[in-house]
CSV table of N, CA and C in Angstrom, one decimal:
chain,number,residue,atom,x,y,z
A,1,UNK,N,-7.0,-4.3,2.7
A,1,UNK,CA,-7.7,-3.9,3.9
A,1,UNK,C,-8.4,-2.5,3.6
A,2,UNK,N,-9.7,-2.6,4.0
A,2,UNK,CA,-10.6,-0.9,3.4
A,2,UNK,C,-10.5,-0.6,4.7
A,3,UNK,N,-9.9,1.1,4.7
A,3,UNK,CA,-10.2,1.9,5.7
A,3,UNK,C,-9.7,1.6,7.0
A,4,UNK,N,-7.8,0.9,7.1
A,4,UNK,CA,-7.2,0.5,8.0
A,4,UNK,C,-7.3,1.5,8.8
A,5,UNK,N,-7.3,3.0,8.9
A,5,UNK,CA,-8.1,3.6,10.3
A,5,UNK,C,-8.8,3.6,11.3
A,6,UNK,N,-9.8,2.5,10.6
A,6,UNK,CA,-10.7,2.1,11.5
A,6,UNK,C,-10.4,1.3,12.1
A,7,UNK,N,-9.6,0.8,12.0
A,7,UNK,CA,-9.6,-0.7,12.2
A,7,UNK,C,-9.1,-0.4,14.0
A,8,UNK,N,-9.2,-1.3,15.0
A,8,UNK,CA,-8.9,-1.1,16.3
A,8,UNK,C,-7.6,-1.3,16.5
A,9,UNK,N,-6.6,-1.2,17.6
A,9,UNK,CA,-5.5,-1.6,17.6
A,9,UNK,C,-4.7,-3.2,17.7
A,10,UNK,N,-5.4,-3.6,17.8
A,10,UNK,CA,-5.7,-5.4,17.7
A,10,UNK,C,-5.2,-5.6,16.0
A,11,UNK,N,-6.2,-5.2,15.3
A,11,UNK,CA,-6.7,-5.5,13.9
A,11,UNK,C,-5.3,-4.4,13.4
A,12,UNK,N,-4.5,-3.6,13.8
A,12,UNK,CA,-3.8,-3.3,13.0
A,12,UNK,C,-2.8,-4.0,13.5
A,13,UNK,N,-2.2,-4.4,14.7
A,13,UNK,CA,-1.3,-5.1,15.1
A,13,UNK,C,-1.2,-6.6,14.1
A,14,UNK,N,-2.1,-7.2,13.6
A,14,UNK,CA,-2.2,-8.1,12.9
A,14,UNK,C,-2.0,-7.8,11.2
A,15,UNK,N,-2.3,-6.6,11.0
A,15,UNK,CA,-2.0,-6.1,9.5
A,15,UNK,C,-0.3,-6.1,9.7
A,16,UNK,N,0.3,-5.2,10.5
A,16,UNK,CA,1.9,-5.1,10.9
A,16,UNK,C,2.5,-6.2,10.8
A,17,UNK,N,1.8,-7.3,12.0
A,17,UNK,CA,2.8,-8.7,11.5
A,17,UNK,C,2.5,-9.2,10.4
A,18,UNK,N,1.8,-9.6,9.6
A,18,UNK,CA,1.8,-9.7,8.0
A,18,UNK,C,2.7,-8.9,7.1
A,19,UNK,N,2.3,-7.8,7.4
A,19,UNK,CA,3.2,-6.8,6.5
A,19,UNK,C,4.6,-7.1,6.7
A,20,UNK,N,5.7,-7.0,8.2
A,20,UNK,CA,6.8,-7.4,8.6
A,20,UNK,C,7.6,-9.0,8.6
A,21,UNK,N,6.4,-9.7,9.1
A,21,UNK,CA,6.6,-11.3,8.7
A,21,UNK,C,6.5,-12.2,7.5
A,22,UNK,N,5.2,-11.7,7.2
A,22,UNK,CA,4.4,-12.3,6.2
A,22,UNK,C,4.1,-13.9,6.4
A,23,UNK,N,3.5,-13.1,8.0
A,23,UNK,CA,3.0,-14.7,8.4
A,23,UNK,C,1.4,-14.1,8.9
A,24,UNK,N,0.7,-14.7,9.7
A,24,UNK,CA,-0.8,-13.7,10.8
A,24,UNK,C,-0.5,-15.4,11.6
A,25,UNK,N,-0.9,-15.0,12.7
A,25,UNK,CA,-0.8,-15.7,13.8
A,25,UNK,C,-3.1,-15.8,14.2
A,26,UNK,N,-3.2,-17.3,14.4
A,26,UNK,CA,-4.8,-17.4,14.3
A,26,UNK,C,-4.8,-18.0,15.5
A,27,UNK,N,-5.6,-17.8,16.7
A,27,UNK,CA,-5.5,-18.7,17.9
A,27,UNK,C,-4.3,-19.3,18.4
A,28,UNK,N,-3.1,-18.2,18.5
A,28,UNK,CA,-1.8,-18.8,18.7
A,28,UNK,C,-1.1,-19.6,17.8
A,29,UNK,N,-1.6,-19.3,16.6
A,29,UNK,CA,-0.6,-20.5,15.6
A,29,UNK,C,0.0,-19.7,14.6
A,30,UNK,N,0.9,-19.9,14.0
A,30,UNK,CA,1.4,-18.9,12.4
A,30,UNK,C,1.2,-19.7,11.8
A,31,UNK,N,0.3,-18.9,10.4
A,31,UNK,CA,0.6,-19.3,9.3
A,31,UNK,C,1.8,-18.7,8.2
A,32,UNK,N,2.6,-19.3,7.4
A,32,UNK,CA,3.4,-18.1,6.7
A,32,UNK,C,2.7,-18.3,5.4
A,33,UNK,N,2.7,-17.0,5.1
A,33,UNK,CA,1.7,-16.4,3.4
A,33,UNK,C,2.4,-16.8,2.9
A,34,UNK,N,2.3,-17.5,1.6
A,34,UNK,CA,2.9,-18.0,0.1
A,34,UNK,C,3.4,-16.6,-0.8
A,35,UNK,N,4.8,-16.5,-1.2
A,35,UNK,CA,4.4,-15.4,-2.0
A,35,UNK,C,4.3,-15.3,-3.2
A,36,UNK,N,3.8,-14.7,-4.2
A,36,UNK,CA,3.8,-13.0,-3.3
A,36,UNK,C,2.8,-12.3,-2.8
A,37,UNK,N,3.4,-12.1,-1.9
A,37,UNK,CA,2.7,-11.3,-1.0
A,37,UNK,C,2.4,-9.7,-1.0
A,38,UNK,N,1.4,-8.9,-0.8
A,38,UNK,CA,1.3,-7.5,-1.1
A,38,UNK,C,0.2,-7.4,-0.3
A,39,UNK,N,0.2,-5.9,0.6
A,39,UNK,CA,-0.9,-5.7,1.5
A,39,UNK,C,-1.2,-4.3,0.5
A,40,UNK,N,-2.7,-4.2,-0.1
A,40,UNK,CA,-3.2,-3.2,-0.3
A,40,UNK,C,-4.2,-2.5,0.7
A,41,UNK,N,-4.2,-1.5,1.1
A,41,UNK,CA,-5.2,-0.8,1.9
A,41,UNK,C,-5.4,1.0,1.5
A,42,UNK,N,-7.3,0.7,2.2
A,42,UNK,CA,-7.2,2.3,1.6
A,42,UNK,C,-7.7,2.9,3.2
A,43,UNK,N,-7.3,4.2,3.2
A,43,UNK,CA,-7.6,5.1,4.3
A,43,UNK,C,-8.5,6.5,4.4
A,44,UNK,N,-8.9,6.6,5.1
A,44,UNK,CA,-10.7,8.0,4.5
A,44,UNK,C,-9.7,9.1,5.6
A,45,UNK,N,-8.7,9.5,5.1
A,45,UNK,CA,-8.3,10.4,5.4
A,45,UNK,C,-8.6,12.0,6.6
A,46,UNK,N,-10.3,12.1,5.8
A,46,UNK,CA,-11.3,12.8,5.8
A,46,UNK,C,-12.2,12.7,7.6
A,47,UNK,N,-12.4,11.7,8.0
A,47,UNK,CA,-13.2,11.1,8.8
A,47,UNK,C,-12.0,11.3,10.0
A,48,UNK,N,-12.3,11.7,11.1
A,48,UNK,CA,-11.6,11.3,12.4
A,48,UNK,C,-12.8,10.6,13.0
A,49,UNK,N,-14.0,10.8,13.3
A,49,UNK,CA,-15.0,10.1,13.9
A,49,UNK,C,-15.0,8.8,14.0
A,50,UNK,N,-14.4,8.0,15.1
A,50,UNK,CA,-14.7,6.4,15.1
A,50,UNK,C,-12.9,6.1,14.3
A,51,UNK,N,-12.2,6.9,14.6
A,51,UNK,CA,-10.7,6.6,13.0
A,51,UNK,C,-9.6,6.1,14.4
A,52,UNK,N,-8.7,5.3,14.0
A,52,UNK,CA,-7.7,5.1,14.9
A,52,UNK,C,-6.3,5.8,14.2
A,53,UNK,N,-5.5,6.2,15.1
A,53,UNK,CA,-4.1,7.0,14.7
A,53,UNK,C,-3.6,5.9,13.9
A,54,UNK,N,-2.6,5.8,12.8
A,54,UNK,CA,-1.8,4.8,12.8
A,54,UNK,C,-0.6,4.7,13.3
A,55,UNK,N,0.2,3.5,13.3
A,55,UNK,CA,1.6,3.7,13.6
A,55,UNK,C,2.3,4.0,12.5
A,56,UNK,N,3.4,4.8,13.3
A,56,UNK,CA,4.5,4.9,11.9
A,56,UNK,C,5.1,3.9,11.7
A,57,UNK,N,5.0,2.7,12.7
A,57,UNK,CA,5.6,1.4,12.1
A,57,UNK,C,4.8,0.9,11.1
A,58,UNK,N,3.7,1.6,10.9
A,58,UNK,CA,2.8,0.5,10.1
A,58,UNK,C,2.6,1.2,8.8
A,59,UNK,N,3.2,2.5,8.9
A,59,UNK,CA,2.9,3.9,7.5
A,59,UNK,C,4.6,3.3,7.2
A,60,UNK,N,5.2,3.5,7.7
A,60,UNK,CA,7.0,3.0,7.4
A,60,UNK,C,6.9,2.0,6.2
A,61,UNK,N,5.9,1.3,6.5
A,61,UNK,CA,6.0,-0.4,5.3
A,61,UNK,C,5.0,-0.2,4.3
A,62,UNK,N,4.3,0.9,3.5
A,62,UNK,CA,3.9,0.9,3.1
A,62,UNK,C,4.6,1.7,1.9
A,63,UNK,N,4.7,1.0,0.8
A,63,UNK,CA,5.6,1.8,-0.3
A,63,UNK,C,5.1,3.2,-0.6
A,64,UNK,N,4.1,3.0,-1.4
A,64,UNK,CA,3.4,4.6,-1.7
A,64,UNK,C,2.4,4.8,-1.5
A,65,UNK,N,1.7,6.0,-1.1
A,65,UNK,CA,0.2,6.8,-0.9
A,65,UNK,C,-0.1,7.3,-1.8
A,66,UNK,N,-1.2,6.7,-2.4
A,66,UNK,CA,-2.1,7.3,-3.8
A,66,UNK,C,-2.9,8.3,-3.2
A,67,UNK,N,-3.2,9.5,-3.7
A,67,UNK,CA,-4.5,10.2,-2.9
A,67,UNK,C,-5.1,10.6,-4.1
A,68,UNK,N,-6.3,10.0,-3.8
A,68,UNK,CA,-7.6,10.6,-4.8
A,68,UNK,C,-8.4,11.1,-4.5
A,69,UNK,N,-8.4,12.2,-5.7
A,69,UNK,CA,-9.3,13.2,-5.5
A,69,UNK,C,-10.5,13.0,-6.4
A,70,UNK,N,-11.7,13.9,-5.5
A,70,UNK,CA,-12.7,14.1,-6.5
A,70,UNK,C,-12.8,13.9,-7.7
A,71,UNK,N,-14.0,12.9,-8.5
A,71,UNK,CA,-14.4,12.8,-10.0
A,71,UNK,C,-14.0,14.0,-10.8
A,72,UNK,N,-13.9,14.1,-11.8
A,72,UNK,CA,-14.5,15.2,-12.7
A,72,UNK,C,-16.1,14.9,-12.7
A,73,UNK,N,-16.5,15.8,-13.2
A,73,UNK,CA,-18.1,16.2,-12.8
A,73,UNK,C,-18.9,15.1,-14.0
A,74,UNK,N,-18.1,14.6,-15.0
A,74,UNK,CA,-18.7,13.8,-16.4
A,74,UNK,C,-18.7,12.6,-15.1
A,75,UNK,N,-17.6,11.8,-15.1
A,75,UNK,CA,-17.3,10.9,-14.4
A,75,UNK,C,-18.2,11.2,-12.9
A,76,UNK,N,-18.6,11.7,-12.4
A,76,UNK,CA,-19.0,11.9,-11.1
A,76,UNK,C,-20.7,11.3,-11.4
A,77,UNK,N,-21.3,12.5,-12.5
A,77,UNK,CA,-22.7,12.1,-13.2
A,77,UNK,C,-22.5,10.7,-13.3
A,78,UNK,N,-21.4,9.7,-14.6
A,78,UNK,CA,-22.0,8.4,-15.0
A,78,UNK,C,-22.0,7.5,-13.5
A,79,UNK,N,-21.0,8.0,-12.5
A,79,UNK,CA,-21.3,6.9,-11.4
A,79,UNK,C,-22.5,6.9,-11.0
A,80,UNK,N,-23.5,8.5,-10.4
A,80,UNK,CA,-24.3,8.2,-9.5
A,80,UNK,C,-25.4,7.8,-10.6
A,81,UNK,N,-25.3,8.1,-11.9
A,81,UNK,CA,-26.5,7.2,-12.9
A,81,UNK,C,-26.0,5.7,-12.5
A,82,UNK,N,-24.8,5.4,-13.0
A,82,UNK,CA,-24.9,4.2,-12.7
A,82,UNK,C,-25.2,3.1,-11.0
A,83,UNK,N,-25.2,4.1,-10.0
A,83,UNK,CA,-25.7,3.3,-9.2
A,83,UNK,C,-26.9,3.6,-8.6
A,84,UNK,N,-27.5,4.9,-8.8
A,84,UNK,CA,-28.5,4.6,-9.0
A,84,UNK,C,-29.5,4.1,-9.7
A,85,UNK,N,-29.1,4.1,-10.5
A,85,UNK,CA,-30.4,3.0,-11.8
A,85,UNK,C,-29.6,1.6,-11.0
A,86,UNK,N,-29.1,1.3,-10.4
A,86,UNK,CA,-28.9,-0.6,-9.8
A,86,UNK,C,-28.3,-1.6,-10.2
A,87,UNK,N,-27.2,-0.4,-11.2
A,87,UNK,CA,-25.8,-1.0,-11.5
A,87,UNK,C,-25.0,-1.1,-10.3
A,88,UNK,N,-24.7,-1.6,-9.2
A,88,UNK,CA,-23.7,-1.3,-8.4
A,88,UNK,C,-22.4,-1.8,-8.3
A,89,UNK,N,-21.4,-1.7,-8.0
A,89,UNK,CA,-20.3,-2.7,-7.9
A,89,UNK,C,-20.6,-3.6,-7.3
A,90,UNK,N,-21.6,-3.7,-6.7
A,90,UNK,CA,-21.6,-5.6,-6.2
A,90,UNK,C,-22.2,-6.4,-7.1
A,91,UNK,N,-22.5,-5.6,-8.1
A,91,UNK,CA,-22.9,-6.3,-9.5
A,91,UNK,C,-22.2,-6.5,-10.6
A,92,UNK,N,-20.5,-6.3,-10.3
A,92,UNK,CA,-19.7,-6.2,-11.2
A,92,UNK,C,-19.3,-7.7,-11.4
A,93,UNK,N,-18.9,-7.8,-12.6
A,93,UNK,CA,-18.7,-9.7,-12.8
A,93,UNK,C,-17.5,-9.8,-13.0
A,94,UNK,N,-16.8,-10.1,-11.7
A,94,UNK,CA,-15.0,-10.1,-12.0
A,94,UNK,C,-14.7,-11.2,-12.9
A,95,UNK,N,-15.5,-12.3,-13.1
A,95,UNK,CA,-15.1,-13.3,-14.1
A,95,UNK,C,-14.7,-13.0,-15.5
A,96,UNK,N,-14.8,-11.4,-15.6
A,96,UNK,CA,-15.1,-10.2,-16.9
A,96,UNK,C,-13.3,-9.7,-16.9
A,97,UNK,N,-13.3,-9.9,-16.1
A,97,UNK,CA,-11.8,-9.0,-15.9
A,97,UNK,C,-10.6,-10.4,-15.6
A,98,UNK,N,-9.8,-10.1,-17.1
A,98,UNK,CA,-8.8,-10.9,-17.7
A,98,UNK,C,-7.6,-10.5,-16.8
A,99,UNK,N,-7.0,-12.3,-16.8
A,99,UNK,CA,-5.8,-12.1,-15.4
A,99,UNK,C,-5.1,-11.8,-16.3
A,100,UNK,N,-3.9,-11.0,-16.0
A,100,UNK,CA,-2.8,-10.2,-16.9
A,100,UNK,C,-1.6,-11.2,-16.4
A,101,UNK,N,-1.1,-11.5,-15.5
A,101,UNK,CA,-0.1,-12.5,-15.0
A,101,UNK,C,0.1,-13.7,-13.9
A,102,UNK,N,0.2,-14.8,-13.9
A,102,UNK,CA,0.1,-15.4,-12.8
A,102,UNK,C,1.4,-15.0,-11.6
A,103,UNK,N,0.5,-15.5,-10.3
A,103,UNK,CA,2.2,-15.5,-9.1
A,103,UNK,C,3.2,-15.9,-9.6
A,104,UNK,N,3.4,-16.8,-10.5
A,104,UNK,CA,4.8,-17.3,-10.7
A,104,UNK,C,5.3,-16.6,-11.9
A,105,UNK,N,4.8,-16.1,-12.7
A,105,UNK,CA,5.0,-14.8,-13.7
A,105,UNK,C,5.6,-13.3,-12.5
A,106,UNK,N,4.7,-12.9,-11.6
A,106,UNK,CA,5.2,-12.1,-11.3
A,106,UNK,C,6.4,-12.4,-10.1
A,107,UNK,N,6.5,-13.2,-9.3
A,107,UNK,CA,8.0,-13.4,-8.7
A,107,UNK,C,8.9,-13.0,-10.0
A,108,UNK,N,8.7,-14.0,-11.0
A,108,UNK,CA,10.1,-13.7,-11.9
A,108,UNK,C,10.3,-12.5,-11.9
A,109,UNK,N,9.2,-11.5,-12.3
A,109,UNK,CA,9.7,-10.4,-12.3
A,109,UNK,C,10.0,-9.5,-11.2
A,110,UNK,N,9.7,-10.1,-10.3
A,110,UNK,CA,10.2,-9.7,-8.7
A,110,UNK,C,12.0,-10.3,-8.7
A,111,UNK,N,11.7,-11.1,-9.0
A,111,UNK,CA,13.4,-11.0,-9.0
A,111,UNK,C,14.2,-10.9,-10.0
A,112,UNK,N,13.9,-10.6,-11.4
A,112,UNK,CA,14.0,-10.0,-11.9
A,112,UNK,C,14.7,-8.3,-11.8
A,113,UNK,N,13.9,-7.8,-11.4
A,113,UNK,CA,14.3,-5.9,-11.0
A,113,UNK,C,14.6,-6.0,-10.1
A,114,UNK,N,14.8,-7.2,-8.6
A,114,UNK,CA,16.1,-7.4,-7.6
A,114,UNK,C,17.1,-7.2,-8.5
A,115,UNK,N,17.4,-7.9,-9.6
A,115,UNK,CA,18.4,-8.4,-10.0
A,115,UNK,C,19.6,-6.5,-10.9
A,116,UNK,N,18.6,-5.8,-11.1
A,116,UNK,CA,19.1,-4.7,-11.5
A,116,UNK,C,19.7,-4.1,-10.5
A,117,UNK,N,21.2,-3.5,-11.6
A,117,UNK,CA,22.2,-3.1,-10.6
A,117,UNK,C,21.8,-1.2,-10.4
A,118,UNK,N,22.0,-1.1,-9.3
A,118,UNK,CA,21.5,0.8,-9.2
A,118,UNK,C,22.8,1.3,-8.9
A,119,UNK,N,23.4,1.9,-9.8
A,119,UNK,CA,24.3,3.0,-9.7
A,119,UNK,C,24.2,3.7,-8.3
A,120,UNK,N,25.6,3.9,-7.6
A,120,UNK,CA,25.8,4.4,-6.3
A,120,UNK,C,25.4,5.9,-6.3
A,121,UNK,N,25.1,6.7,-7.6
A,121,UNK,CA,24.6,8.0,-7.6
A,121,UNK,C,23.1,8.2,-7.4
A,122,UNK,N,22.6,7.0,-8.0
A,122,UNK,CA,20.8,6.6,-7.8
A,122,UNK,C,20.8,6.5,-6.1
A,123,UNK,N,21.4,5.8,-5.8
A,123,UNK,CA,21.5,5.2,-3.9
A,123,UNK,C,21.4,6.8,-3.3
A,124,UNK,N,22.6,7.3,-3.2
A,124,UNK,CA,22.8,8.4,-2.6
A,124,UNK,C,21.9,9.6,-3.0
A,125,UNK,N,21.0,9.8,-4.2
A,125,UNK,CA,20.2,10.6,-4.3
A,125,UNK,C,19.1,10.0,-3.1
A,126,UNK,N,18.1,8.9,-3.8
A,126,UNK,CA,17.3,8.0,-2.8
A,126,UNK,C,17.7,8.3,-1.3
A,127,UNK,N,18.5,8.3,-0.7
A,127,UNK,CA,19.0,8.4,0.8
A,127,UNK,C,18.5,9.9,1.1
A,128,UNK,N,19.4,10.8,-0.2
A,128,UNK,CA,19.3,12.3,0.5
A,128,UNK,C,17.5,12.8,0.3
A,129,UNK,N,16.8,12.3,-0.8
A,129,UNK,CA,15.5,12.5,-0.8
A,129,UNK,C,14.8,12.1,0.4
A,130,UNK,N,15.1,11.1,1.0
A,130,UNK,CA,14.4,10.3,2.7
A,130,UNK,C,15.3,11.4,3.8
A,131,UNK,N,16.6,11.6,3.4
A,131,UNK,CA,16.9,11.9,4.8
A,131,UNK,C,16.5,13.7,4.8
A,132,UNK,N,16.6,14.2,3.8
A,132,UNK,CA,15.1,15.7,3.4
A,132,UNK,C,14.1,15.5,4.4
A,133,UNK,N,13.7,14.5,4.1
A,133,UNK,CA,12.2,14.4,5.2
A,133,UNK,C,12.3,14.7,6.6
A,134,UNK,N,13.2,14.2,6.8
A,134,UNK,CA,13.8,14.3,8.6
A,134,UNK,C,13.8,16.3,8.8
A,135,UNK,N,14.0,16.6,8.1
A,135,UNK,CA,14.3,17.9,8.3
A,135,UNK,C,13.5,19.2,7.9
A,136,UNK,N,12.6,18.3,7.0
A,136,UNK,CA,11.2,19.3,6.5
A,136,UNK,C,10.4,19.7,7.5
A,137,UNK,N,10.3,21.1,7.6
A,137,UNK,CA,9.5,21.7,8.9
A,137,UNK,C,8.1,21.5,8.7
A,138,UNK,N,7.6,20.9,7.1
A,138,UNK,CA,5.9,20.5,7.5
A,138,UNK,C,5.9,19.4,7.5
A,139,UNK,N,6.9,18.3,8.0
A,139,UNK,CA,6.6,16.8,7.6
A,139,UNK,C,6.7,16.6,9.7
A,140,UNK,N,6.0,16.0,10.2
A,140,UNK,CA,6.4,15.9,11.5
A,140,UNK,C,7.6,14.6,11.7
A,141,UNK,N,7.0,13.3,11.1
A,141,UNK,CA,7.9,12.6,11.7
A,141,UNK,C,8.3,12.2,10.1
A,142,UNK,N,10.2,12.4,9.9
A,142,UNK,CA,10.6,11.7,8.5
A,142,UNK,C,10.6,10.5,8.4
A,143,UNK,N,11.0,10.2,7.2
A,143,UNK,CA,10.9,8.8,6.8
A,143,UNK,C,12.4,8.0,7.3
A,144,UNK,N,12.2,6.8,7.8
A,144,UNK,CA,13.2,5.6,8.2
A,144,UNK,C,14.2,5.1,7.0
A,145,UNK,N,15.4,4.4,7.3
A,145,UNK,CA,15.8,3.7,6.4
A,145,UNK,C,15.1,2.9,5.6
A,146,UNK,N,13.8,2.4,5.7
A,146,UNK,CA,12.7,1.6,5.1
A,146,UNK,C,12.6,2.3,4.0
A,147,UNK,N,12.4,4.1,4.0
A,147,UNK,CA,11.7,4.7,2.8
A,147,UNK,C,12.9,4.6,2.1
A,148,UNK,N,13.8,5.1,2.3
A,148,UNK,CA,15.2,4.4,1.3
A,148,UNK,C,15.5,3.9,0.3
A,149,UNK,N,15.5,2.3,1.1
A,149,UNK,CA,15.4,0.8,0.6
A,149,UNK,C,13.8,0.9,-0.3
A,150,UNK,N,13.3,1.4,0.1
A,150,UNK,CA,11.9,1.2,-0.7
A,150,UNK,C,11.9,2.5,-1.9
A,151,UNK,N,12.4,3.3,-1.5
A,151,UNK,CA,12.7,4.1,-3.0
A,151,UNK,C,13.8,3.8,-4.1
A,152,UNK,N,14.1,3.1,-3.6
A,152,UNK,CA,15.5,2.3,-4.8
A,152,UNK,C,14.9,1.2,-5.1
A,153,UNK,N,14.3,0.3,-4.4
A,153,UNK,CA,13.6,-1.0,-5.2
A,153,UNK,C,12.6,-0.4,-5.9
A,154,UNK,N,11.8,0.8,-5.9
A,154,UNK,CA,10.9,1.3,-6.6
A,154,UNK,C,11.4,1.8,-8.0
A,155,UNK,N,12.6,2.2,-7.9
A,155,UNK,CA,12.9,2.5,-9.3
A,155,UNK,C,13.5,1.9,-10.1
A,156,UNK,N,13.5,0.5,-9.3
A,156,UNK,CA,14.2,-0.7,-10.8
A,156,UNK,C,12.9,-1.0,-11.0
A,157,UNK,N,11.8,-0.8,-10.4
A,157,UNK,CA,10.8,-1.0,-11.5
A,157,UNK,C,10.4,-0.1,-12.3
């Protein structure tokens, strides 16, 4: 999903039940998604103009925030040569870019790293690093038992 911000409250209520069910409901029908399943989205931080709040139900289900910054200035130059001279990415030839694993390759390894046992010292760190949040005077709202569970499945991988 690019720029789930924008998106109206409708359109994220339907990213949420995906994300929570991993079904989307189309003219009153469900479908359920095959898995695996994974919602990528990016957000313009930057922009309030035209931007919708999100919910923390809908920030809660998201494992991690990547935030990128600015090119370096080499990297900055070869992009805008390259899209100006009319290289663009909609000219990129994904048929170029080699699949690394299929869905049924990666389940296995989905349940695979279920399958790793986490020492009750790993748990209880993970718990006190989420329940920190709750109490950080620049975080407004902390993170749920979701970030938790999701920082411990994060680290058997």
């Amino acid at each position: 999903a690019d720029e789930i911000n924008r998106a109206p409250a409708k359109t994220q209520s339907a990213l949420l039940e995906v994300m929570q069910e991993g079904q989307v409901t189309i003219e009153g029908k469900a479908f359920t998604l095959a898995p695996p399943f994974m919602a990528l989205a990016t957000q313009n931080p930057l922009e309030q103009e035209g931007t919708y709040p999100l919910p923390e139900a809908q920030l809660d289900r998201f494992l991690l925030k990547v935030l990128i910054d600015y090119p370096q200035l080499e990297d900055e130059k070869r992009m805008v040569t390259a899209i100006t001279s009319g290289r663009a990415a909609s000219d990129f030839d994904l048929s170029q870019v080699p699949r690394v694993l299929g869905a049924g390759e990666l389940l296995e390894l989905q349940r695979a790293t279920a399958a790793i046992t986490v020492d009750d010292e790993v748990i209880d760190y993970a718990v006190r690093i989420v329940a920190a949040t709750r109490q950080w005077p620049g975080i407004a709202v902390g993170a749920g038992p979701r970030g938790s569970i999701a920082l411990v499945r994060a680290s058997r991988a």
